[in-house]
Short mmCIF file of C-alpha atoms in Angstrom, two decimals:
data_model
loop_
_atom_site.label_atom_id
_atom_site.label_comp_id
_atom_site.label_asym_id
_atom_site.label_seq_id
_atom_site.Cartn_x
_atom_site.Cartn_y
_atom_site.Cartn_z
CA UNK A 758 0.00 0.00 0.00
CA UNK A 759 2.89 2.35 0.76
CA UNK A 760 4.20 1.97 -2.77
CA UNK A 761 0.81 2.66 -4.38
CA UNK A 762 0.38 5.83 -2.31
CA UNK A 763 3.90 6.97 -3.19
CA UNK A 764 3.41 6.37 -6.90
CA UNK A 765 0.08 8.19 -6.84
CA UNK A 766 1.66 11.23 -5.20
CA UNK A 767 4.53 11.20 -7.66
CA UNK A 768 2.31 10.96 -10.72
CA UNK A 769 -0.01 13.68 -9.42
CA UNK A 770 2.96 15.98 -8.81
CA UNK A 771 4.46 15.22 -12.21
CA UNK A 772 1.17 15.95 -13.90
CA UNK A 773 0.64 19.15 -11.93
CA UNK A 774 4.05 20.63 -12.66
CA UNK A 775 4.70 19.25 -16.16
CA UNK A 776 1.27 19.33 -17.83
CA UNK A 777 1.87 22.56 -19.72
CA UNK A 778 5.29 21.51 -21.03
CA UNK A 779 3.90 18.10 -22.01
CA UNK A 780 0.99 19.75 -23.81
CA UNK A 781 3.43 21.93 -25.75
CA UNK A 782 5.45 18.85 -26.71
CA UNK A 783 2.36 16.92 -27.77
CA UNK A 784 1.09 19.82 -29.86
CA UNK A 785 4.17 19.68 -32.09
CA UNK A 786 4.00 15.89 -32.33
CA UNK A 787 6.62 14.96 -29.73
CA UNK A 788 4.42 12.47 -27.90
CA UNK A 789 7.32 10.42 -26.57
CA UNK A 790 8.74 13.35 -24.65
CA UNK A 791 5.34 14.25 -23.26
CA UNK A 792 4.61 10.75 -22.01
CA UNK A 793 8.15 10.40 -20.74
CA UNK A 794 7.98 13.64 -18.81
CA UNK A 795 4.59 12.90 -17.27
CA UNK A 796 4.93 9.19 -16.54
CA UNK A 797 8.10 7.26 -17.36
CA UNK A 798 10.77 9.63 -16.01
CA UNK A 799 9.23 10.03 -12.52
CA UNK A 800 8.40 6.33 -12.21
CA UNK A 801 11.85 5.14 -13.32
CA UNK A 802 13.56 7.70 -11.07
CA UNK A 803 11.37 6.60 -8.14
CA UNK A 804 12.25 2.94 -8.55
CA UNK A 805 15.96 3.69 -8.93
CA UNK A 806 16.00 5.83 -5.78
CA UNK A 807 13.85 3.38 -3.85
CA UNK A 808 16.05 0.44 -4.81
CA UNK A 809 19.22 2.21 -3.70
CA UNK A 810 17.69 3.47 -0.44
CA UNK A 811 16.09 0.10 0.34
CA UNK A 812 19.21 -1.97 -0.15
CA UNK A 813 21.47 0.49 1.71
CA UNK A 814 19.12 0.53 4.70
CA UNK A 815 18.78 -3.23 4.52
CA UNK A 816 22.56 -3.58 4.47
CA UNK A 817 22.97 -1.23 7.45
CA UNK A 818 20.06 -2.38 9.61
CA UNK A 819 19.92 -6.03 8.62
CA UNK A 820 17.51 -8.16 6.68
CA UNK A 821 15.14 -8.79 9.57
CA UNK A 822 14.68 -5.12 10.51
CA UNK A 823 13.34 -3.93 7.13
CA UNK A 824 9.98 -4.85 5.66
CA UNK A 825 9.58 -6.13 2.13
CA UNK A 826 10.42 -3.96 -0.88
CA UNK A 827 6.85 -2.89 -1.60
CA UNK A 828 5.62 -2.64 2.01
CA UNK A 829 8.46 -0.67 3.61
CA UNK A 830 8.00 2.96 4.57
CA UNK A 831 11.16 3.72 2.66
CA UNK A 832 8.80 4.23 -0.28
CA UNK A 833 7.96 7.62 1.22
CA UNK A 834 11.62 8.63 1.36
CA UNK A 835 12.04 7.74 -2.31
CA UNK A 836 8.77 9.54 -3.11
CA UNK A 837 9.93 12.76 -1.45
CA UNK A 838 13.23 12.65 -3.34
CA UNK A 839 11.42 12.00 -6.61
CA UNK A 840 8.92 14.81 -6.01
CA UNK A 841 11.77 17.22 -5.27
CA UNK A 842 13.48 16.11 -8.48
CA UNK A 843 10.26 16.57 -10.46
CA UNK A 844 9.74 20.07 -9.09
CA UNK A 845 13.38 20.91 -9.77
CA UNK A 846 13.16 19.64 -13.33
CA UNK A 847 9.99 21.63 -13.94
CA UNK A 848 11.57 24.81 -12.54
CA UNK A 849 14.71 24.45 -14.62
CA UNK A 850 15.34 26.11 -17.97
CA UNK A 851 13.24 24.82 -20.88
CA UNK A 852 14.82 22.13 -22.99
#
C-alpha cells in the first residue's frame, strides 16, 4: 500500500508541474517526450532511488529489521526525493 500511495503522489505531482510543457510537446507531435515527462521519467527515477535506499538501509540495519520492498515505509523517502526532483526539473530552464 505504501508503494501505491507513493506512486500516486509522484504521478499527481508530475502531472501538476509538467502538464503545460507536455501539452506543448504533444502539440508539435513529440508524444514520446510528453509521455516520458509525465509518466516514465518520474516512475523510473522513483524505482531507482527506492532500490538504492532500500538496499542500503537493509545492508545497514539487517535483513530482519526492514519490511519487504513494496511494504516498507522507505517508499515515502524515495517519493519525497522524486517529487523534489520533479519540481526541480519543472523549474529548470526549458529544454
